[in-house]
XYZ file of C-alpha atoms in Angstrom:
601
model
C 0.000 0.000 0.000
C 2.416 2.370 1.259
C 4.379 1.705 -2.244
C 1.749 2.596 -4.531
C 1.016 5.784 -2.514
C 4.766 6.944 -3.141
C 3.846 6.071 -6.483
C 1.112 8.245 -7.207
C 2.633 11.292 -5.306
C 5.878 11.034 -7.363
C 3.359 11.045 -10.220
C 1.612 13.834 -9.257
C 4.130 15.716 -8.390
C 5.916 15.284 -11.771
C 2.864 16.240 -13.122
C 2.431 19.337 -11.361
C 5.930 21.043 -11.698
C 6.416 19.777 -15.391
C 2.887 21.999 -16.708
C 4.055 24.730 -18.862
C 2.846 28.313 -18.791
C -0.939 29.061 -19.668
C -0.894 32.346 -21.624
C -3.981 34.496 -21.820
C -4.225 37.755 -24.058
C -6.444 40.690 -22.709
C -9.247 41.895 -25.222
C -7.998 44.820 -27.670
C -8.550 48.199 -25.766
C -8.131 51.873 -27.325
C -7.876 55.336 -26.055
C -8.941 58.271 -27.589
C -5.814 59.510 -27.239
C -2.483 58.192 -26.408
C -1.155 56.258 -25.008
C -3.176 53.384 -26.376
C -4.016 50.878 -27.929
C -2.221 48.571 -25.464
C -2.407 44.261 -24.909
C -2.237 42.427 -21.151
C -0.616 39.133 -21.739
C -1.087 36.756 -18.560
C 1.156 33.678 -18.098
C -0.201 31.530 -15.224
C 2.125 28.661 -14.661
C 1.360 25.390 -12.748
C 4.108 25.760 -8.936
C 6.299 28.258 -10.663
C 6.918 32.151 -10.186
C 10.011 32.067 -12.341
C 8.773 33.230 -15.388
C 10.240 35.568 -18.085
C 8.905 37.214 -21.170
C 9.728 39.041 -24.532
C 8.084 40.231 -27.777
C 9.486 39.603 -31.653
C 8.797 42.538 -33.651
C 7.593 43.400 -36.862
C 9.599 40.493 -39.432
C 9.280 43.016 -42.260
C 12.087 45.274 -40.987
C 15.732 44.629 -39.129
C 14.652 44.193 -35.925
C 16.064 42.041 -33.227
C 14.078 40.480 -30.212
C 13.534 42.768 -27.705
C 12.922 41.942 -23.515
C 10.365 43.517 -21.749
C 9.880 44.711 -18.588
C 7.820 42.227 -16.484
C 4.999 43.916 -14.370
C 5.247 40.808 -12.255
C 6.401 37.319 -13.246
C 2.609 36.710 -14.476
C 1.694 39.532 -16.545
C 2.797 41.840 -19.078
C 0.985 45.079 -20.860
C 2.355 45.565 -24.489
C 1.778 48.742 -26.458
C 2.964 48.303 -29.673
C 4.476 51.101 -31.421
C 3.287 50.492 -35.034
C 0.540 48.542 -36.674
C 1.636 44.532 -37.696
C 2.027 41.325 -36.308
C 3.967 40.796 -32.887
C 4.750 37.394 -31.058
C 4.991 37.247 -27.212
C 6.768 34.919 -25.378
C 6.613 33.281 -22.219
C 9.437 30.954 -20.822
C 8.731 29.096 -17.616
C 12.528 28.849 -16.158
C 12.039 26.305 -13.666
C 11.078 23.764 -16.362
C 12.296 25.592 -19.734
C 8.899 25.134 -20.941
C 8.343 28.014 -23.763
C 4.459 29.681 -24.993
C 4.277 32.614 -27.381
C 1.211 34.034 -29.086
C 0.936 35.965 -31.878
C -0.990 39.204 -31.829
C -2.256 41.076 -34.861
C -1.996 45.234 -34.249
C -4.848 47.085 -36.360
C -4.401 51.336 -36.884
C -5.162 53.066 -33.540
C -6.701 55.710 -32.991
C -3.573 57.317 -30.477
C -0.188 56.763 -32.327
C 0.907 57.838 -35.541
C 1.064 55.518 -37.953
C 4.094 55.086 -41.010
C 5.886 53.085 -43.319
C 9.731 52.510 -43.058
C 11.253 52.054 -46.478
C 15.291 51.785 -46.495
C 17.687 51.250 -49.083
C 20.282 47.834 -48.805
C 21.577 48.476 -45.362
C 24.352 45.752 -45.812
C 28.067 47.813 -45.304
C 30.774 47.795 -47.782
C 33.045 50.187 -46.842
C 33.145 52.366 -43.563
C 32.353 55.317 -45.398
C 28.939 53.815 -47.412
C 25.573 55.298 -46.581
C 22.075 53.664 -46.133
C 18.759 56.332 -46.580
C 15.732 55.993 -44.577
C 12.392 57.409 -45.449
C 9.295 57.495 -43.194
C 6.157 57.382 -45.732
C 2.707 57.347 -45.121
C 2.568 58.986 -42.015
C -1.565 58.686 -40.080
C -2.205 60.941 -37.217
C -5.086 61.376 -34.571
C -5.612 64.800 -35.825
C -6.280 65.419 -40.182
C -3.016 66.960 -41.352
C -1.880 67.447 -37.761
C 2.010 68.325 -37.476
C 4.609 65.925 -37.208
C 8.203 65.613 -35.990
C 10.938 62.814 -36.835
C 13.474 62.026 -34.367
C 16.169 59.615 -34.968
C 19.631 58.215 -32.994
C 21.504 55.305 -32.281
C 20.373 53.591 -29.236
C 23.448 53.990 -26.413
C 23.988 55.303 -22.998
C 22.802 58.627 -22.684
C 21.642 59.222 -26.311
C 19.849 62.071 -27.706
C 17.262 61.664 -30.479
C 17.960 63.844 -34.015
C 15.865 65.645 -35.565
C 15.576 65.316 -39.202
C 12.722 65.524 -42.247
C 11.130 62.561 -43.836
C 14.067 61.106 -45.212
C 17.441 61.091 -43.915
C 21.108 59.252 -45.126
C 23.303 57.384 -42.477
C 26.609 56.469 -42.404
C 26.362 52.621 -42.256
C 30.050 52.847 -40.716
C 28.061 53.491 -37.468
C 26.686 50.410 -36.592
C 24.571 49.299 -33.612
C 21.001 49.381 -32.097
C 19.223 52.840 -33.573
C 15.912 54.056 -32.895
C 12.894 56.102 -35.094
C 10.325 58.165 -33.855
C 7.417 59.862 -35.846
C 6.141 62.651 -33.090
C 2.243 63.857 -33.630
C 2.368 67.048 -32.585
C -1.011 67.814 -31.525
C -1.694 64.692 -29.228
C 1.942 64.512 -27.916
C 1.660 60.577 -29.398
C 4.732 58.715 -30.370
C 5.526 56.264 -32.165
C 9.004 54.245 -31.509
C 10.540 51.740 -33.939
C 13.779 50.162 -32.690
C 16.064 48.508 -35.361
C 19.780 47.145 -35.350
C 22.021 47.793 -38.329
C 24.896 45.132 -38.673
C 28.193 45.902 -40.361
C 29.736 43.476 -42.550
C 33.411 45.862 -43.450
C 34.954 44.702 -46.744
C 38.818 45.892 -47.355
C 39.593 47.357 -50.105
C 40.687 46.152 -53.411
C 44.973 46.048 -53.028
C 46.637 48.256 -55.594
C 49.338 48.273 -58.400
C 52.152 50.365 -59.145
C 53.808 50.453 -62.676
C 57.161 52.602 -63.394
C 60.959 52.984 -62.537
C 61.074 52.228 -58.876
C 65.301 52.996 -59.725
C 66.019 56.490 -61.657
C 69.194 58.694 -62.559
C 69.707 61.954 -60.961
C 68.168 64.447 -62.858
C 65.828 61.857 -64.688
C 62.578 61.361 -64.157
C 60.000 58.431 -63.787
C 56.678 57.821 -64.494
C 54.334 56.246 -62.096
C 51.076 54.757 -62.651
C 48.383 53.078 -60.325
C 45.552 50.789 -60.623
C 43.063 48.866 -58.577
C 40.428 51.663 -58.027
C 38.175 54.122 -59.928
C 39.712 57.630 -58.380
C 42.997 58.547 -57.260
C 44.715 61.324 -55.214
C 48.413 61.467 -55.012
C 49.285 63.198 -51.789
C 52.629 64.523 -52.919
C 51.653 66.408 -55.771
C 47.773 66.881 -55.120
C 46.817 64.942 -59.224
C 43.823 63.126 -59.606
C 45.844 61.929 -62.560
C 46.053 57.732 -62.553
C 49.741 58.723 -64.059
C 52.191 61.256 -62.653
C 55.715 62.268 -63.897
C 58.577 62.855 -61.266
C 61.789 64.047 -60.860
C 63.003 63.269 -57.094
C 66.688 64.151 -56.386
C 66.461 61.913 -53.360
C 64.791 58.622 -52.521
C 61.447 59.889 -52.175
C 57.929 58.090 -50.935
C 54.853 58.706 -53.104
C 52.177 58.192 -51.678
C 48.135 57.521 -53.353
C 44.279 57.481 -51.763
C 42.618 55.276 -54.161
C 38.647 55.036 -53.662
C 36.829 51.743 -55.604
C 33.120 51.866 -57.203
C 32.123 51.017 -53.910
C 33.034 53.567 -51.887
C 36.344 51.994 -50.618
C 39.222 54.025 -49.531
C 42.626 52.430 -49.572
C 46.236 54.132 -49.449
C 49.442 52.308 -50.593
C 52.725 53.937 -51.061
C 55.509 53.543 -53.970
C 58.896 54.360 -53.247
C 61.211 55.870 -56.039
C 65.190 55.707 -55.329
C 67.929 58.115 -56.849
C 70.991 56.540 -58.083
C 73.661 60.043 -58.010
C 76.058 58.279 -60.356
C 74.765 57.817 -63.425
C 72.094 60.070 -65.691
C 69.109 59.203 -68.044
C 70.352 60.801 -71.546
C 67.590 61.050 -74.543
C 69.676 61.423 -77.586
C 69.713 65.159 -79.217
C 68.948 66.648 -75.772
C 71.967 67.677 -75.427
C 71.183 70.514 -72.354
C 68.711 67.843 -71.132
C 66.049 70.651 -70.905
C 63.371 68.113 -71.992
C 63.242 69.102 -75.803
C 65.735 68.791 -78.644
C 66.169 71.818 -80.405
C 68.680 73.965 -82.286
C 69.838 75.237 -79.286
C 71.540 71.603 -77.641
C 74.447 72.548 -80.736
C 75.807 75.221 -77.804
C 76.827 72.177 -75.916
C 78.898 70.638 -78.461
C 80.779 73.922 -78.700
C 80.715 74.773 -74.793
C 82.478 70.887 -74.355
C 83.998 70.490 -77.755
C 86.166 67.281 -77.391
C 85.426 66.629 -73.464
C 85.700 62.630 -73.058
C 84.408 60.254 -70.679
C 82.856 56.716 -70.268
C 80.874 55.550 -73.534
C 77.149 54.579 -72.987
C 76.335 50.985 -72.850
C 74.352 50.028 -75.671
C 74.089 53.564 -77.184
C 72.151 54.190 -80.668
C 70.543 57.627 -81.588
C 67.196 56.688 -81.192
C 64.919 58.793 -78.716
C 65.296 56.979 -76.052
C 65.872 56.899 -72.514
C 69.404 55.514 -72.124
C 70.982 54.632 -69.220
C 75.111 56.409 -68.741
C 77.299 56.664 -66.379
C 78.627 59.770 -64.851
C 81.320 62.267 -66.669
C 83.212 65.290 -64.551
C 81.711 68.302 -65.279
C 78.302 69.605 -66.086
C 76.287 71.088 -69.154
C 75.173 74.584 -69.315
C 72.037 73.806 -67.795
C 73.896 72.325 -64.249
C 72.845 68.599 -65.667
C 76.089 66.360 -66.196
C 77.946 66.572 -68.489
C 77.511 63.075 -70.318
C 74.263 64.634 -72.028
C 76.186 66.418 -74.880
C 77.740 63.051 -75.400
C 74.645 62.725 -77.565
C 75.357 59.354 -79.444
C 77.759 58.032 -76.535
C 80.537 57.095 -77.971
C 82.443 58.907 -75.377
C 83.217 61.846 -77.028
C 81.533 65.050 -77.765
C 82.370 67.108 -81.237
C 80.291 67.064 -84.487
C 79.480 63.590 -84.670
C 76.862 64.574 -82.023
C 75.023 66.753 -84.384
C 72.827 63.888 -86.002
C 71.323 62.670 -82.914
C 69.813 66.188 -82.571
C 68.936 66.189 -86.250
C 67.582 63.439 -86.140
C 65.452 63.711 -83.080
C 64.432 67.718 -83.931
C 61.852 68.435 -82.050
C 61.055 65.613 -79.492
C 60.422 66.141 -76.095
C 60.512 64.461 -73.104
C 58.977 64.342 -69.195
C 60.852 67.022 -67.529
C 60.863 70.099 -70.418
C 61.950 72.758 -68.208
C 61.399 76.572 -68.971
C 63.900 78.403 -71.387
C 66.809 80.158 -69.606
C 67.519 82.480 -72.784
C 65.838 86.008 -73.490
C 63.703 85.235 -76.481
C 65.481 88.752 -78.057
C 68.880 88.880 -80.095
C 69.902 91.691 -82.739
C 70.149 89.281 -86.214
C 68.831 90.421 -89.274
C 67.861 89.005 -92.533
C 68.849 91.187 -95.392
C 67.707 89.662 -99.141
C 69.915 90.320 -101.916
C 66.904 91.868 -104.070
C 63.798 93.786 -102.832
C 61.890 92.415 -106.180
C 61.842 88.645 -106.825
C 60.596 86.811 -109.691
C 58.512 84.255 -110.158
C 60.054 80.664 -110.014
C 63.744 81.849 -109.582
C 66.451 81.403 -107.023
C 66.837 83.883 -104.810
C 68.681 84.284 -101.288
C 69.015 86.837 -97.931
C 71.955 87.138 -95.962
C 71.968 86.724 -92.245
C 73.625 88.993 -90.442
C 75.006 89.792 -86.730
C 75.070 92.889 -85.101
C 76.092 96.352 -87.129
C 79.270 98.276 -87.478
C 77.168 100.677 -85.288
C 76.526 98.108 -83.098
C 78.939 95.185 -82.753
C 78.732 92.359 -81.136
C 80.719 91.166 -77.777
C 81.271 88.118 -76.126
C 80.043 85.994 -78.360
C 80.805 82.265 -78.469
C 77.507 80.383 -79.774
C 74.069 81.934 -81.932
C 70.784 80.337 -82.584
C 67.493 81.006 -84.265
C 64.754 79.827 -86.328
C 63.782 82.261 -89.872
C 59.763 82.114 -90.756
C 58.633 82.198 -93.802
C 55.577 81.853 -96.319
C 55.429 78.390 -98.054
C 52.717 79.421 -100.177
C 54.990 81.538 -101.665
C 58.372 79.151 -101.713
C 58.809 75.605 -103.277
C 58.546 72.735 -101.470
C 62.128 71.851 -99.786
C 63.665 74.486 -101.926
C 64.336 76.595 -98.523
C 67.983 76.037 -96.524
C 70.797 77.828 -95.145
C 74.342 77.716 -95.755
C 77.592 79.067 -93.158
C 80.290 81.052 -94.495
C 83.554 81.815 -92.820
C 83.345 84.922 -90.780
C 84.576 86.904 -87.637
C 82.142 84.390 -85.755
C 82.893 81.445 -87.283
C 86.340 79.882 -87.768
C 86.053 75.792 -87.017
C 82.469 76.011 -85.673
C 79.996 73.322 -85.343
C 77.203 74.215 -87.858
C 73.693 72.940 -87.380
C 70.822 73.299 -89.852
C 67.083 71.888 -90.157
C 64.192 73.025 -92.547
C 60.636 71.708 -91.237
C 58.954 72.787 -94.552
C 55.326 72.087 -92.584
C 55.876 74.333 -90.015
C 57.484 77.130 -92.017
C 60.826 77.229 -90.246
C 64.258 76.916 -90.809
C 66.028 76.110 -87.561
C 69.568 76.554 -87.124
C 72.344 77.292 -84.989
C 76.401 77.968 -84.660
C 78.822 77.559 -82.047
C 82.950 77.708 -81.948
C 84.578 74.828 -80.411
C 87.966 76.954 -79.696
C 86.683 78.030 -76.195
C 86.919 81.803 -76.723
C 84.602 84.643 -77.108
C 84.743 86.955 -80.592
C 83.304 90.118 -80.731
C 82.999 91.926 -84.359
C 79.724 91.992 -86.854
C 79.751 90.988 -90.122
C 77.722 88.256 -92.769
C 77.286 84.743 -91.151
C 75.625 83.108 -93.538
C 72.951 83.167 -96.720
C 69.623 81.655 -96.549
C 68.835 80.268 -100.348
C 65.261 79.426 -101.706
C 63.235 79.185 -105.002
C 59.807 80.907 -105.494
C 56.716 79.426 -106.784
C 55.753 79.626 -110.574
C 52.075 80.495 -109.860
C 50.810 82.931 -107.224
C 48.634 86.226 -106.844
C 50.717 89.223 -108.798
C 52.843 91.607 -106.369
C 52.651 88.977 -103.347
C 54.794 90.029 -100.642
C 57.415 87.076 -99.067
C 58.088 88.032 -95.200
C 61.051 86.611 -93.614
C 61.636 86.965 -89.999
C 63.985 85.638 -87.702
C 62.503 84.259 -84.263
C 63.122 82.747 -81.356
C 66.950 83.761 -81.365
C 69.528 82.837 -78.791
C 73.175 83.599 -78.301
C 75.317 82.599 -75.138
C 79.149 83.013 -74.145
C 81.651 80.524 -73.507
C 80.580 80.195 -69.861
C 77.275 79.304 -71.282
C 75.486 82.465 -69.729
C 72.933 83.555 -71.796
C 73.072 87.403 -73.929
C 70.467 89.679 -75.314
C 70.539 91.407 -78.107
C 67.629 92.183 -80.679
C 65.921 90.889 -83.764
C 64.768 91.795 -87.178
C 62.419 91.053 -90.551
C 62.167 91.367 -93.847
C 59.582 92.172 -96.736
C 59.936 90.753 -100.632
C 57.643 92.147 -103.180
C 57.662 89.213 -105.297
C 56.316 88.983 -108.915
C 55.018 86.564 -110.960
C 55.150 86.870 -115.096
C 53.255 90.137 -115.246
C 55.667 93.134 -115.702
C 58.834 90.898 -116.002
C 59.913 92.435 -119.276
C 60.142 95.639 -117.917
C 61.809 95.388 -114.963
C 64.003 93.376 -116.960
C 64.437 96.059 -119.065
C 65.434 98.877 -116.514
C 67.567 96.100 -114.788
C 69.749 95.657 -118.161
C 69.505 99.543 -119.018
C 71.258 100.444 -115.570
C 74.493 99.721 -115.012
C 76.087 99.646 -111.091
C 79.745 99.304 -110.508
C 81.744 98.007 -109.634
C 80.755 95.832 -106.671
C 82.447 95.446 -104.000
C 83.591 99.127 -104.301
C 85.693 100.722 -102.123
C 85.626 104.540 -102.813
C 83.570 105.058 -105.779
C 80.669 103.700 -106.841
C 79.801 104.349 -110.504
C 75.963 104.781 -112.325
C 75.146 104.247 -116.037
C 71.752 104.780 -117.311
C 71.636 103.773 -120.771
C 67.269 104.766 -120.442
C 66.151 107.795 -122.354
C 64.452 109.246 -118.745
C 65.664 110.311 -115.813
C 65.997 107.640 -113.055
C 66.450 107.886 -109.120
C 69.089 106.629 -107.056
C 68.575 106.099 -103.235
C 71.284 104.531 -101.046
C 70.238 102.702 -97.423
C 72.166 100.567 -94.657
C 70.897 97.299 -93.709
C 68.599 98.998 -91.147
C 66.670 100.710 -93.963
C 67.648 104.342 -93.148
C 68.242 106.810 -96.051
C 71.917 108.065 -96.823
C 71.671 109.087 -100.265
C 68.818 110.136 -103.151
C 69.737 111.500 -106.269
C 68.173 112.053 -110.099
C 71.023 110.431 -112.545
C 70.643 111.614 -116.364
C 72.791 109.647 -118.417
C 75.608 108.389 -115.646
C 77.150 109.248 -112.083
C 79.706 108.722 -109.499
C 78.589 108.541 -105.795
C 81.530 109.159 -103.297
C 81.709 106.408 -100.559
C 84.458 107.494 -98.671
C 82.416 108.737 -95.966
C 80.732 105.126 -95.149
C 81.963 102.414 -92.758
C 82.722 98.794 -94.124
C 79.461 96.456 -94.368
C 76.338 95.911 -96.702
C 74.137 98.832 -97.990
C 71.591 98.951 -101.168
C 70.490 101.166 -103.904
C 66.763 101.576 -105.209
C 66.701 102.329 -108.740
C 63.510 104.044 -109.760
C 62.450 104.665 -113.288
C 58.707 106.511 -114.482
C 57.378 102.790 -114.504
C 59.392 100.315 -112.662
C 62.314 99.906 -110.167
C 64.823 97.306 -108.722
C 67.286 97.023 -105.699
C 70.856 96.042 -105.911
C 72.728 94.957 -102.799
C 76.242 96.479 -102.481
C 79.437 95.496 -100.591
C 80.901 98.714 -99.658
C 84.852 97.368 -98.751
């Protein structure tokens, strides 16, 4: 007996402390106002007070499970914030026996009602954004005011204020917190939502270029792995940057990627001080090749030092080792040794004829005064059409000489609608200035220039004036009547023997130029009048074999009037008065005229 009493009270017992929680939901209640509506859940478990409880929110939104406050361990009142479908839960602790209920929340009448629409909340990179908008907002009141408040759900917070919409920095992750505010009833509603990070790095990125350069050379660096770029040493947005360190130097890039990503990397660029980057023809190594790179090969004339590996004369960068001594532009030296065979004299010409014009990275401003006194004197003011004609380059005056001079260049302009194609060059002739020089000449028929240049080799300055050379070309056969050919010189530069730069100033010339129209006649007055002799020296005779009076006028190169007279049937002009150089006389007849150029000795 006594055994099957034991029994049943073990039963019992069992029976009585294993019952799970009964859960019982309150009818739906509103207020006219807030702060309902509200739910009672009651939880009456069998022997046990050790009950806990929590509601799941709204599965259409991030929300996590939330615990609420017990008013006792039986009960709970739950006013949800927003209309949808909740769960409740109940947990009996004693014998982990779990009850939930799901509620379905209809529109109150107290709290404002909205929708919560978001954009992809899932982080890429810390600085990525995610926008929330609160639409279809319902209040107590028609049209009654309404205030958002928003903030991420810590110790101490303080809710934001902010419109309908509003953009967050997903960086800042955690627990956050909405509120739509009606402003007439004081109701709020309070959505609580967690936003979960999930950081992605960056993509890595790739440098490309000379990690190893020359003094004085430059390298170029390039970057990929990311859509924009910022290179903090120079400020370009460029995915490409040229530099020219003179020490081992760190360049650093912030690269951003199409998501938003921000990496940094950094590229280092060493300097190797004993040995130079030489592009063949740049002879100053000022970044270009131009007329003015001959100056070197007179400045150095004959300097020697080690021959560059592999050297050809292409434009290219080509790696040399060091000479003693530096160019005029402070680089070193081994520059002028433009096709590196260790030497520097004429040979070094065709590299910078053949490379005319080319440029490279580091083109560095001009150092020489873009003035010099050269003029261009033609032979003949009239020119005919589809004849040989030439002008004669001059330096400086016997007014104004010229001093220190040890090197000249300078480009002449002129009209190739008026000159045959390739028919245009210049030619040296021995002079006070040149005596041994190296002699450098290019005609880029395109661009209407002749470029040229002429320094001495002997390592001394000459100063004097005087004829330095004759610039020869061939008119067209067809063109407008009376067409004028200018000729200028530009861009002229002269230096000394220390390579210092001089200035000095520059001139032009005007050809009337004809084609077949009126040839016989100025033919004619050319054969009728006789000049001579030529050079002259004290006397300077005139025949005119024309039945009319003619006019004589006599110039200097500068085009300023020293003699005009009327000359019948013939004349003597006295030249004892004039200095030694060039001067020319304009023969004038009733219909025509002509100018002879005359060497006065």
């Amino acid at each position: 007996m006594k055994k099957i009493l034991l029994f049943l009270f073990c039963l019992a017992s069992i029976s009585l402390f294993s019952q799970c929680p009964t859960l019982t939901v309150a009818p739906l209640s509103y207020s006219a106002n807030c702060p309902g509506p509200f739910y009672t859940f009651t939880a009456t478990p069998s022997y046990s007070a050790n009950v806990t409880s929590r509601w799941l929110g709204n599965v259409n939104l991030p929300m996590t499970s939330t615990v609420i406050t017990s008013l006792n361990s039986y009960k709970d009142v739950f006013m949800p914030s927003a209309p949808g479908t909740y769960t409740i839960e109940f947990t009996d602790n004693s014998t982990s026996c779990v009850v939930t209920q799901t509620v379905n929340v209809l529109s109150g009448s107290g709290f404002p009602t909205y929708d919560l629409v978001a954009s992809t909340y899932s982080q890429t990179c810390s600085n990525s954004v995610v926008t929330f908008s609160v639409l279809n907002v319902t209040t107590t009141a028609s049209l009654a005011p309404t205030s958002y408040y928003f903030g991420q759900i810590m110790s101490g917070y303080n809710l934001t204020p902010f419109s309908n919409s509003l953009t967050l920095p997903v960086g800042s992750c955690g627990n956050y917190r909405m509120v739509v505010h009606d402003n007439v009833n004081s109701c709020e509603t309070i959505y609580d939502f967690v936003l979960s990070c999930a950081t992605l790095s960056a993509s890595p990125l790739t440098f490309a270029g000379n990690n190893t350069i020359c003094i004085g050379s430059s390298a170029t660096l390039s970057v990929t792995g990311a859509n924009t770029y910022t290179w903090l040493n120079t400020s370009s947005n460029s995915q490409t940057i040229n530099v020219s360190p003179t020490s081992p130097t760190n360049y650093s890039v912030n690269a951003t990627n199409s998501l938003g990503c921000i990496t940094n990397s950094t590229y280092v660029v060493v300097v190797n001080p004993t040995c130079a980057e030489i592009w063949p023809g740049d002879a100053n190594s000022d970044g270009i090749v131009d007329n003015t790179d001959v100056f070197e090969l007179g400045l150095w004339n004959l300097n020697t030092g080690p021959t560059r590996t592999l050297a050809t004369n292409n434009y290219t960068g080509q790696i040399a080792s060091n000479w003693t001594g530096t160019v005029s532009s402070g680089k070193n030296q081994n520059h002028a040794d433009c096709n590196g065979d260790g030497t520097i004299d004429t040979n070094d010409t065709l590299a910078i004829f053949n490379n005319f014009s080319q440029t490279h990275a580091f083109k560095a401003p001009d150092i020489f005064v873009t003035n010099a006194d050269i003029s261009i004197v033609p032979t003949q003011t009239l020119l005919l059409a589809n004849t040989l004609s030439s002008a004669d380059i001059y330096l400086g005056s016997a007014i104004q000489p010229l001093t220190n001079l040890y090197g000249v260049s300078f480009n002449i302009q002129f009209d190739s609608s008026l000159v045959q194609n390739n028919s245009i060059y210049i030619s040296y002739n021995n002079s006070f200035f040149n005596t041994g020089n190296i002699n450098f000449k290019k005609t880029l028929f395109a661009n209407e220039k002749v470029y040229t240049a002429s320094i001495r080799t002997n390592g001394t300055n000459v100063s004097g004036n005087g004829k330095i050379a004759t610039l020869y070309f061939k008119t067209k056969s067809n063109f407008p009547g009376n067409s004028v050919l200018n000729l200028s010189v530009v861009n002229p530069k002269v230096i000394n023997n220390t390579g210092a730069p001089g200035v000095i100033t520059a001139g032009t010339s005007s050809l009337q130029v004809l084609n077949d129209v009126g040839f016989n006649e100025n033919s004619k007055l050319q054969n009728m009048v006789i000049i001579y002799p030529n050079p002259a020296k004290e006397f300077l005779y005139i025949n005119n074999n024309l039945k009319e009076t003619i006019t004589i006028e006599m110039t200097d190169v500068f085009g300023r009037p020293l003699l005009k007279t009327s000359v019948t049937a013939s004349d003597k002009t006295d030249l004892k008065g004039l200095s030694t150089g060039v001067y020319f006389i304009t023969v004038r007849s009733n219909t025509n005229s002509f100018e002879r150029k005359i060497i006065v000795e």
